CSV table of C-alpha atoms and ligand atoms in Angstrom, one decimal:
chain,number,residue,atom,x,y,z
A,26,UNK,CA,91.0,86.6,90.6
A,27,UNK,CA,92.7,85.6,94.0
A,28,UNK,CA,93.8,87.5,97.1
A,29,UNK,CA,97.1,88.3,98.4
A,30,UNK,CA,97.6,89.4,101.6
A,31,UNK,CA,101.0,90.5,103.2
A,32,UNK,CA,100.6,90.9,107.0
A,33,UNK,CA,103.2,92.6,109.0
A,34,UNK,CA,106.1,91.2,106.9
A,35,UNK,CA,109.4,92.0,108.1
A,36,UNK,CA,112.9,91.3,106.5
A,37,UNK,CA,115.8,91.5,108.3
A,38,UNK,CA,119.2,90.9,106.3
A,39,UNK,CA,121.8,90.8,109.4
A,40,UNK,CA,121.7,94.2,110.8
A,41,UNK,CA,120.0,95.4,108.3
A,42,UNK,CA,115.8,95.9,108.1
A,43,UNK,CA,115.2,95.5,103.8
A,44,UNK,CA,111.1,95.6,105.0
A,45,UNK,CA,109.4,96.7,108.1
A,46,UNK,CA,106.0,95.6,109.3
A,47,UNK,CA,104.3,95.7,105.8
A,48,UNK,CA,100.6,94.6,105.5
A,49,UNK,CA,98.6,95.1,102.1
A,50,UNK,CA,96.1,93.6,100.3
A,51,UNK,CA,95.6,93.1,96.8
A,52,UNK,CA,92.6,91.8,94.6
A,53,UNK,CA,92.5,91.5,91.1
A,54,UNK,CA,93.8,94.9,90.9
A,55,UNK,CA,97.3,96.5,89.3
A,56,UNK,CA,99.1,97.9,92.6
A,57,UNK,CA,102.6,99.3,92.2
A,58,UNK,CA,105.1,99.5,94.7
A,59,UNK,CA,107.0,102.7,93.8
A,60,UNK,CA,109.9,104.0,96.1
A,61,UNK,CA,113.6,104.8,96.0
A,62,UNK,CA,116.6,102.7,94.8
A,63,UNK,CA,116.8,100.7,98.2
A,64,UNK,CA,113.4,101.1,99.8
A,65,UNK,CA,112.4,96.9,100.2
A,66,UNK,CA,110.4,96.8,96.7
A,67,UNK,CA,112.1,93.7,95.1
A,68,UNK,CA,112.8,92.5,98.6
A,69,UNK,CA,108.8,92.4,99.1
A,70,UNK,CA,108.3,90.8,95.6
A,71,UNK,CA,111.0,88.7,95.8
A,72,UNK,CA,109.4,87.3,99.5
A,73,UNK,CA,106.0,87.5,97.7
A,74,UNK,CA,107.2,85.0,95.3
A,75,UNK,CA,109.2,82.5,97.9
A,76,UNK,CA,112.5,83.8,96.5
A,77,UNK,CA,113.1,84.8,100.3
A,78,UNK,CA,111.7,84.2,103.7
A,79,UNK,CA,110.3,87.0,105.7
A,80,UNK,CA,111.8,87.0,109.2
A,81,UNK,CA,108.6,87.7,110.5
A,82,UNK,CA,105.0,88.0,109.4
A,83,UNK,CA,103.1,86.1,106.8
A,84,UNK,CA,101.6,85.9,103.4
A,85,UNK,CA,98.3,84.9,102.0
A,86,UNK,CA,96.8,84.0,98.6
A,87,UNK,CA,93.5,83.3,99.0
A,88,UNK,CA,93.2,82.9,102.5
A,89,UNK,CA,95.9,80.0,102.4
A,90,UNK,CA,99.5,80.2,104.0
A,91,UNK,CA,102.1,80.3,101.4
A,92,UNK,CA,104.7,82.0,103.6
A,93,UNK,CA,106.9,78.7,104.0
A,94,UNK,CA,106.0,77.5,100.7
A,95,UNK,CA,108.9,77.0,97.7
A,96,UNK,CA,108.2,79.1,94.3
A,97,UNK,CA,107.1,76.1,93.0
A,98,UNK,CA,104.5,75.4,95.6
A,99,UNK,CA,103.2,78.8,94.8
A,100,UNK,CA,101.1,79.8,91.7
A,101,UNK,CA,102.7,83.2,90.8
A,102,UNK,CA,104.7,84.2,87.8
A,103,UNK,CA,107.4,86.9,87.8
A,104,UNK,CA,108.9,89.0,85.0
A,105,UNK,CA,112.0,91.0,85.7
A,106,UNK,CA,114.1,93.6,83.4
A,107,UNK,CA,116.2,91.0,82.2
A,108,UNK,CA,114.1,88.8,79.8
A,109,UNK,CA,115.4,86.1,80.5
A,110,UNK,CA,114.3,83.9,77.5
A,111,UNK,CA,115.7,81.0,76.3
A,112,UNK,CA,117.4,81.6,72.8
A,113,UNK,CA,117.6,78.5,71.9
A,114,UNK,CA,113.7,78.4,71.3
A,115,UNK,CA,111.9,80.3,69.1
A,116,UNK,CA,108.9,82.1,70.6
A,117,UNK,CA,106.5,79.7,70.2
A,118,UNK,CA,108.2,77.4,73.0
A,119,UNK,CA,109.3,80.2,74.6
A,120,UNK,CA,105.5,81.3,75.6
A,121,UNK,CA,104.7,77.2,75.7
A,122,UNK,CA,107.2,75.9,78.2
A,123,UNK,CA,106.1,76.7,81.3
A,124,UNK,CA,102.8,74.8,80.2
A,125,UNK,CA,104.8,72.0,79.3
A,126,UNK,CA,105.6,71.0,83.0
A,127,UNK,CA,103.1,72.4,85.3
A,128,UNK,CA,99.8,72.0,83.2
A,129,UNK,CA,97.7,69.8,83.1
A,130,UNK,CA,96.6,70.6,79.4
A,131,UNK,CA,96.3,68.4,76.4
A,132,UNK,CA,98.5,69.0,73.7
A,133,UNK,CA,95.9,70.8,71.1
A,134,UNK,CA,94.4,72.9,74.4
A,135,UNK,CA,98.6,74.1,74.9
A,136,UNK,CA,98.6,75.1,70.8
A,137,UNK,CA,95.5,77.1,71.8
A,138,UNK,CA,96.6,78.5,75.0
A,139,UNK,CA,100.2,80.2,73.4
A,140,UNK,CA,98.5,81.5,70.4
A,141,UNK,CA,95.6,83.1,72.6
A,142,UNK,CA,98.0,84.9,74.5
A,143,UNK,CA,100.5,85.6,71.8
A,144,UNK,CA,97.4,87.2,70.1
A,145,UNK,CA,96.5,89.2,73.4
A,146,UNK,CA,100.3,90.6,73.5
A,147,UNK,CA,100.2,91.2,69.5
A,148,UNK,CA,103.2,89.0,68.4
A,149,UNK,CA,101.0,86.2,66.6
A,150,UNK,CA,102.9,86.8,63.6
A,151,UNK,CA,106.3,86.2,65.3
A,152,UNK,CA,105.2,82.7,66.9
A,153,UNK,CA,108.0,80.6,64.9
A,154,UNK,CA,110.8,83.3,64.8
A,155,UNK,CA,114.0,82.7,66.9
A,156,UNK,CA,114.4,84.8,70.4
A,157,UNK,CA,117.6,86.1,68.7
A,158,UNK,CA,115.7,88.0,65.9
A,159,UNK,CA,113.6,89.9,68.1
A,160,UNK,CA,113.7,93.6,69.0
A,161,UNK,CA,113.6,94.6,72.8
A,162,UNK,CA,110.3,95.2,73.3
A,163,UNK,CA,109.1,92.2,71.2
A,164,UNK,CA,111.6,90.3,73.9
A,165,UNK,CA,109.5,91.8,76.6
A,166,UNK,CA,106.2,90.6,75.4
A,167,UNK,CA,107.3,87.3,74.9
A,168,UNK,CA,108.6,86.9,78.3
A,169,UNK,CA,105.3,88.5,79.5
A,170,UNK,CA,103.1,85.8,77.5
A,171,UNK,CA,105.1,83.1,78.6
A,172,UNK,CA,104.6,84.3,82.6
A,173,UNK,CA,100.7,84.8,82.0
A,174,UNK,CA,100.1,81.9,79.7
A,175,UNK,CA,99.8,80.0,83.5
A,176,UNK,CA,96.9,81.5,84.6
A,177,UNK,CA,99.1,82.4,87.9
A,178,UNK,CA,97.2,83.8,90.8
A,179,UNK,CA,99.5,86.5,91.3
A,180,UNK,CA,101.3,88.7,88.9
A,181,UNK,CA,104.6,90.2,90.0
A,182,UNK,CA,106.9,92.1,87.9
A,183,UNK,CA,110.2,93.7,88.9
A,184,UNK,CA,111.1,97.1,86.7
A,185,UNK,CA,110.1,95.3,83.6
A,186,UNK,CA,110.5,97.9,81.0
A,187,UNK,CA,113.3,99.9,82.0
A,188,UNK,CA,115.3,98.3,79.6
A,189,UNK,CA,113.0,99.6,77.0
A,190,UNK,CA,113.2,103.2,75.0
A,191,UNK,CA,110.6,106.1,76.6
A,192,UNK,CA,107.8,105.7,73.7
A,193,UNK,CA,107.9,101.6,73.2
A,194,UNK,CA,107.8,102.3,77.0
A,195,UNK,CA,104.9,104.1,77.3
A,196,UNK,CA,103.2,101.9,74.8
A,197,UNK,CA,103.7,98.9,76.6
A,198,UNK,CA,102.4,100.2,80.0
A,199,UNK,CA,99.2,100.6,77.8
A,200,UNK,CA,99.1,97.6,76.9
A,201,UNK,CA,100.0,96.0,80.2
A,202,UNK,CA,97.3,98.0,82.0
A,203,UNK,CA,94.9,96.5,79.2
A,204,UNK,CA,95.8,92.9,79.2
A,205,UNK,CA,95.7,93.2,83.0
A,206,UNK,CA,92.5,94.5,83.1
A,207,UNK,CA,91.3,92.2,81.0
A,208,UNK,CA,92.7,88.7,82.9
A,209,UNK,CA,92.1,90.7,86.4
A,210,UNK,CA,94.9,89.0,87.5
A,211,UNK,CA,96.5,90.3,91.1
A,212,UNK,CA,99.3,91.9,90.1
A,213,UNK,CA,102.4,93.7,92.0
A,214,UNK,CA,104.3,95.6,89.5
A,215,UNK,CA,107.8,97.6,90.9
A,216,UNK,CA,109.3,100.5,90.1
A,217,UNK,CA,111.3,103.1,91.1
A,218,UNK,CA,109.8,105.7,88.2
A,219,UNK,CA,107.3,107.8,89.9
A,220,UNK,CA,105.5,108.4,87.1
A,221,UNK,CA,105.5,105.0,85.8
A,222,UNK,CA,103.9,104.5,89.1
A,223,UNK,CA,101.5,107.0,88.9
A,224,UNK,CA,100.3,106.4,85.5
A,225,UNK,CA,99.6,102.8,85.6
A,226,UNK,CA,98.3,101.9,89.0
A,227,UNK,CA,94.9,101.2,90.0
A,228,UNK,CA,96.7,101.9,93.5
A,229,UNK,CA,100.0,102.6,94.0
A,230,UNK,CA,102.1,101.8,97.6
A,231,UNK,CA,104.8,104.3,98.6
A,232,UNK,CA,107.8,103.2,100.6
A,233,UNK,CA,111.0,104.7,102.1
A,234,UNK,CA,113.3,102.4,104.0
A,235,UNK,CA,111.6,99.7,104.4
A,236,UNK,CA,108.5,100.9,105.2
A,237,UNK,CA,104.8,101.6,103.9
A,238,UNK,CA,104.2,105.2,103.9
A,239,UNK,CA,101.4,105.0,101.7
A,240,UNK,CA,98.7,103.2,99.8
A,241,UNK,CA,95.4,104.1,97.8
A,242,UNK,CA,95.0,105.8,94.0
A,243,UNK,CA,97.4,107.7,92.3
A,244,UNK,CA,94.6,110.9,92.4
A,245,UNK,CA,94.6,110.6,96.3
A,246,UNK,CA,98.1,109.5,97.3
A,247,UNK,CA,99.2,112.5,94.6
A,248,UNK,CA,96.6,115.1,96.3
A,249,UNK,CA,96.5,114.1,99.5
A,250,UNK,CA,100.0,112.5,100.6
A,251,UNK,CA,100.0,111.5,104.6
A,252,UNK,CA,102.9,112.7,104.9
A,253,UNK,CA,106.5,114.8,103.2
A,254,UNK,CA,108.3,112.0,102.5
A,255,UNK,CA,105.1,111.1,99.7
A,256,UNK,CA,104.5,115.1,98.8
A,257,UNK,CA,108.0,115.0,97.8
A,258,UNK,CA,108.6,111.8,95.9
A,259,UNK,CA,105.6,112.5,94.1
A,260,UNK,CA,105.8,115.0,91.0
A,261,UNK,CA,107.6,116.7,88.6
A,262,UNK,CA,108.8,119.5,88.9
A,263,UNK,CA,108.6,118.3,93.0
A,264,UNK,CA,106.3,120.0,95.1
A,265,UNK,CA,107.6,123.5,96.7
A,266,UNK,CA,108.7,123.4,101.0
A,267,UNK,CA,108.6,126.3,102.8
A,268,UNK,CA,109.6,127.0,106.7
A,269,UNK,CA,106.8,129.3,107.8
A,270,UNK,CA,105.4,130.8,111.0
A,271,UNK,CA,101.7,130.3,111.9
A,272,UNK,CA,99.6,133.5,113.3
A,273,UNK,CA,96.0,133.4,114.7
A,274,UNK,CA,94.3,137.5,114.3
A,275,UNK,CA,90.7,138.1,114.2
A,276,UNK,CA,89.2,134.6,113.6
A,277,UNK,CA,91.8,134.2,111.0
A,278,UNK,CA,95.0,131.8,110.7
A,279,UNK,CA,97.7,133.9,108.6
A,280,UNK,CA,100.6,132.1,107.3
A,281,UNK,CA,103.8,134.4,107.1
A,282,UNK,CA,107.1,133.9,105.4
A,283,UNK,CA,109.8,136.0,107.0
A,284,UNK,CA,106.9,137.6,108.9
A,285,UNK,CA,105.2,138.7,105.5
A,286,UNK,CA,101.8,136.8,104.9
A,287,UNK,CA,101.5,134.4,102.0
A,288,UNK,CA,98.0,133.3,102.9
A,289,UNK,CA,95.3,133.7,105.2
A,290,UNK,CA,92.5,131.0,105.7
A,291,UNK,CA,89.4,130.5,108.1
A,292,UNK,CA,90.7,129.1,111.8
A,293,UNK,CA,93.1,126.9,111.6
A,294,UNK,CA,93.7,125.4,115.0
A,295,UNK,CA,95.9,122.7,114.0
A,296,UNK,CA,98.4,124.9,112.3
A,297,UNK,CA,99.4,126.7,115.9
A,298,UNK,CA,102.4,125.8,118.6
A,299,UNK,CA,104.2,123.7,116.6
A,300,UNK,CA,107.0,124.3,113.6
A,301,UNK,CA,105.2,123.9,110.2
A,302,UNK,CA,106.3,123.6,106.5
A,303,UNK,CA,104.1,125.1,103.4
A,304,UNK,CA,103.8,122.6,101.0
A,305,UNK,CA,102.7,123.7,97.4
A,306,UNK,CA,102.9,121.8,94.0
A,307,UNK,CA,104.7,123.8,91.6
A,308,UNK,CA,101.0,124.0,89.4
A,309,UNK,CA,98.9,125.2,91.8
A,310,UNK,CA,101.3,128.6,91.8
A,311,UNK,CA,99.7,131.2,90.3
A,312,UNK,CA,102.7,133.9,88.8
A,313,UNK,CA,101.9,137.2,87.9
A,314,UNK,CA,103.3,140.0,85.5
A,315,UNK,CA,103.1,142.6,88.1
A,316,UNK,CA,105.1,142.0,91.2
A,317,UNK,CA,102.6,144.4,92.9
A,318,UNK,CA,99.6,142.2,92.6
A,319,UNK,CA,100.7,139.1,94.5
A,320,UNK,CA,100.5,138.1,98.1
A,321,UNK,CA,104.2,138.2,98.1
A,322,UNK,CA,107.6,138.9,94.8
A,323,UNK,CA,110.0,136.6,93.2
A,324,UNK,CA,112.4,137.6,90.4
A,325,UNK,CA,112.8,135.2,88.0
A,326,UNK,CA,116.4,133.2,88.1
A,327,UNK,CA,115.6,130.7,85.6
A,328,UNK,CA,112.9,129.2,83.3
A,329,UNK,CA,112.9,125.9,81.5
A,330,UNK,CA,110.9,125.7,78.3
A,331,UNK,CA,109.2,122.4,78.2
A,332,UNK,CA,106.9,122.7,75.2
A,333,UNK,CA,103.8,122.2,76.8
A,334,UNK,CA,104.6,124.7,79.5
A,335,UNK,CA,107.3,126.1,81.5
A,336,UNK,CA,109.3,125.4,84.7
A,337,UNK,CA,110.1,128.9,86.5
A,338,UNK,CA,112.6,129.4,89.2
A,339,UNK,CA,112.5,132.1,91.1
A,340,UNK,CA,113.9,133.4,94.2
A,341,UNK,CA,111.5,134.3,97.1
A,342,UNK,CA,112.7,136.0,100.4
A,343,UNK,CA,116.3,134.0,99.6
A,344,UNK,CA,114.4,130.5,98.9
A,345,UNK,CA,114.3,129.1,95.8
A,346,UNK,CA,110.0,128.3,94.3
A,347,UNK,CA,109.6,126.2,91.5
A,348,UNK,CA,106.2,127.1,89.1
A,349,UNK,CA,104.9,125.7,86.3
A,350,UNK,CA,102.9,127.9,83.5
A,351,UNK,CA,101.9,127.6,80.5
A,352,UNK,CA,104.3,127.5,77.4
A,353,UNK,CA,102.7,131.1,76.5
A,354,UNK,CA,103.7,132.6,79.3
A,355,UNK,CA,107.7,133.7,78.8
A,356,UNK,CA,108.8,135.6,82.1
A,357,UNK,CA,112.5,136.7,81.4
A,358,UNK,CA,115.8,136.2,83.8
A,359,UNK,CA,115.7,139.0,86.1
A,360,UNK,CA,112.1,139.5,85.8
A,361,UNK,CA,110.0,140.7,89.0
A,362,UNK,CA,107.0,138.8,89.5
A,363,UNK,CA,104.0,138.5,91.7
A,364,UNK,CA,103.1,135.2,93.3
A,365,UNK,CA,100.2,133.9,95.3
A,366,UNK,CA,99.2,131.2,97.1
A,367,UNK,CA,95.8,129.8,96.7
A,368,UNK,CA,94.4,128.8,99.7
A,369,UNK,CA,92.5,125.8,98.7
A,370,UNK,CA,95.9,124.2,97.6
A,371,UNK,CA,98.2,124.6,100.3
A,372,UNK,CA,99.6,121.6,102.2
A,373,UNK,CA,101.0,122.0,105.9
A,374,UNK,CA,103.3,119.5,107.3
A,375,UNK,CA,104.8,118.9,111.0
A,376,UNK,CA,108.3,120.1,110.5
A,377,UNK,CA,109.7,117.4,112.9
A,378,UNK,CA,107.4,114.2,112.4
A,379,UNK,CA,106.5,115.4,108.6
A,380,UNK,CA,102.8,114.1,109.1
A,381,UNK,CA,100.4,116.0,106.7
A,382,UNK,CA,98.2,118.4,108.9
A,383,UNK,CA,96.2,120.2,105.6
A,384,UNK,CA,95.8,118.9,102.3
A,385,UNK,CA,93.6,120.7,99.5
A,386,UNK,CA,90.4,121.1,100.0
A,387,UNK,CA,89.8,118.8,97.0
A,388,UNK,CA,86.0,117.7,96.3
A,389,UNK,CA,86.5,113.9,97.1
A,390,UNK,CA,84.4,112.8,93.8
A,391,UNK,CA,87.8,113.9,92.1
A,392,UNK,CA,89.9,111.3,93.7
A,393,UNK,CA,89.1,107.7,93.8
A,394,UNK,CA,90.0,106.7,97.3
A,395,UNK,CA,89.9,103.0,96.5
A,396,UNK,CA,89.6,101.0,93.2
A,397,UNK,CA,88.7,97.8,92.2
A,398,UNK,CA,87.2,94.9,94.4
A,399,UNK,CA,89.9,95.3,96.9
A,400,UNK,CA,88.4,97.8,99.3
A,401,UNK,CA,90.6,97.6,102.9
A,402,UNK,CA,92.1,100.5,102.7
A,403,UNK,CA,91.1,101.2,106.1
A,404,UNK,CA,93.1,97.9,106.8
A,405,UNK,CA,96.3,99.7,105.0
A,406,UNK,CA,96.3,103.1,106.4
A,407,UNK,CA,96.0,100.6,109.8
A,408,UNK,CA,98.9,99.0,109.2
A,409,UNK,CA,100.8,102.0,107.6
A,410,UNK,CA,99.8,104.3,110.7
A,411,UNK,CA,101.9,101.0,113.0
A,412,UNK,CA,104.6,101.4,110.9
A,413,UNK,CA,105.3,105.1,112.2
B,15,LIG,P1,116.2,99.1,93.8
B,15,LIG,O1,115.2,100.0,93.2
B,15,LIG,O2,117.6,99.7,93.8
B,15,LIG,O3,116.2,97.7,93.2
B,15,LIG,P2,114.7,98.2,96.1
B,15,LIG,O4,113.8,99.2,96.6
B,15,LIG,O5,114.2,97.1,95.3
B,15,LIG,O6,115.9,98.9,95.4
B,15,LIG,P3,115.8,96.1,97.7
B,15,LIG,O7,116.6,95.5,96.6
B,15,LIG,O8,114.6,95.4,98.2
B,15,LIG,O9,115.5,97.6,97.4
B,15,LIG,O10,116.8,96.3,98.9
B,15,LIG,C1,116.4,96.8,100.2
B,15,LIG,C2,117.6,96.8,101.1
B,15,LIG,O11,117.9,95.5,101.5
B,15,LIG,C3,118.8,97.5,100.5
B,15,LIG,O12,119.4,98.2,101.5
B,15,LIG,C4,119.7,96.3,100.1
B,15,LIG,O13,121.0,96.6,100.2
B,15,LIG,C5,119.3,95.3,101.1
B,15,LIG,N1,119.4,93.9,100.5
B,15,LIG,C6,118.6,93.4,99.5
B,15,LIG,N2,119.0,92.1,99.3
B,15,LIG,C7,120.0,91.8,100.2
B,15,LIG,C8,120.7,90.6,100.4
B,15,LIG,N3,120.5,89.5,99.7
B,15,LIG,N4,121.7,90.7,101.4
B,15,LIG,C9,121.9,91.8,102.1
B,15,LIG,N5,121.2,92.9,101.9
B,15,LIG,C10,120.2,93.0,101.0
């Protein structure tokens, strides 16, 4: 299990800034970097594995200085969409030969080392077929094996299944959780896929141009996000913004829309003199058949069935609100409706800096904070709070 350590890595390409003051940790943990197309993920993995030079900062893997160092020099191995694999080789020296040149492993220990690994990614039986006859995701797990077969220190992969079909999809993030669990090697997986981020990270790192806005589990990033940017790009349907005025009466703090109160809570000092957004995932909605019953009425404008449940539209006060509810519950287009707000789930954010000021009063045993034997997540909020 090694360390990596990023500290205040910057990359500059001409004008442009790809990554801004980034610091994070990792150890022996799964951490994705999730963000939109052009956010500085690849360019961080790419400068992770010496495929660029930061223009400013450093890099550590086990406390050593690898900043300046060539790939070679490094001991990381990198899988990207494209397999890459050589197809003049069947998989059996496919997985083998990157343990032909850098190892320093007898033959017999080499025969042993592919078909341990080939076992672990379940493609044994395929050991002497050609690259050519493989499916997809047999492809991917050979060019998996033949990355891990090295024993690298760190793991990085770039979008490596996005080339693959939603279920063999799914069943390889399984199965890449597992065998990473199971080597506990550091590893930096990318994507762009929110919920490929959110389902397979021990932590996962939010940027947005360049910068960190965000690091820690998938429970606490999702129910406590620092800031909009991370409320919105995480979940589906996206979480609900509303402009809203903040009024203090009788030891009270009552939020109004359009000067009608969606929810009142105990003093909320924070909340006054300045613009606010509501923020409210689309789940935490709770619709109701009369329109009479709810702190405030939407009418229905659209609903989309998703077998499971349902995503409502409606139309509050002129804005449009986005709820999900169970598949049994059918409102119709046109429909009146109540809606309220539960307290205990409302997020407020600065309107101008977007900084989270109130996040659900969550029971913090129901979100892991930090995972695994890295614990500096003070260290990351550190470095992510420099970044702002
Ligand atoms: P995607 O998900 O689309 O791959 P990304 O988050 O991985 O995006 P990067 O590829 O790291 O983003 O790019 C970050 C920024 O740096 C982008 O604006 C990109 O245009 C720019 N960039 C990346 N590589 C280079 C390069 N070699 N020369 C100039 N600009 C670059």
């Amino acid at each position: 299990m090694s360390e990596l350590r990023l500290e205040n890595v910057r990359k500059e390409f001409g004008s442009e800034t790809a990554v801004s003051e980034l610091s994070l940790t990792a150890d022996g943990d799964l951490l994705v970097l999730v963000g939109p197309s052009g956010c500085g993920k690849s360019t961080t993995l790419r400068m992770i594995a010496g495929l660029e030079q930061p223009t400013d900062g450093k890099i550590f893997i086990d406390g050593e200085d690898v900043t300046r160092r060539s790939p070679s020099g490094r001991s990381i191995a990198m899988v990207f969409q494209n397999y890459a694999l050589y197809r003049t080789m069947n998989v059996r020296k496919n997985i083998g030969y990157g343990l032909k040149h850098s190892s320093a492993l007898s033959k017999s220990e080499r025969i042993e080392k592919v078909e341990e690994i080939a076992e672990m990614f379940g493609i044994s039986e395929l050991l002497d077929r050609e690259v050519s006859a493989l499916s997809g995701g047999q492809k991917q797990r050979v060019a998996l094996g033949r990355a891990l077969v090295r024993d690298p220190d760190v793991f990085l992969l770039d979008e490596p299944l996005s080339s693959l079909d939603a279920k063999l999809r799914s069943q390889m993030r399984t199965e890449l959780q597992r065998i990473q669990q199971e080597l506990g090697v550091t590893t930096i997986y990318v994507t762009h896929d929110q919920k490929e981020a959110m389902t397979m990270s021990d932590r996962l790192a939010v940027m947005n141009d360049g910068e960190l806005q965000q690091i820690g589990s998938p429970e606490a990033t999702y129910v406590r996000p620092e800031n909009r940017f991370v409320a919105s790009f995480l979940g589906s349907p996206a979480m609900n913004f509303l402009d809203i005025d903040v009024e203090r009466r009788n030891g009270h703090t009552r939020y109004l829309l359009d000067s009608h109160e969606l929810v009142r809570v105990s003093d909320d000092t924070q909340a006054i003199d300045r613009p606010i957004q509501l923020g409210i995932r689309p789940e935490d909605l709770t619709l109701l058949d009369d329109p009479d019953d709810g702190a405030t009425t939407g009418t229905v404008r659209h609903v989309e069935y998703q077998g499971n449940d349902s995503f409502v539209r409606l139309e509050v006060n002129g804005r449009i609100v986005t709820c999900v509810v169970p598949a049994s519950v059918r409102p119709r287009q046109g429909d009146s409706v109540g809606l309220n707000f539960p307290p205990d789930q409302i997020h407020l954010f600065d309107m101008d800096a977007g900084d989270a000021i109130r996040s659900p009063s969550v029971d913090a045993s129901d979100t892991r904070i930090e995972t695994g034997p890295s614990t500096t997540e003070g260290n990351e909020t550190d470095s992510r709070g420099a970044n702002r």
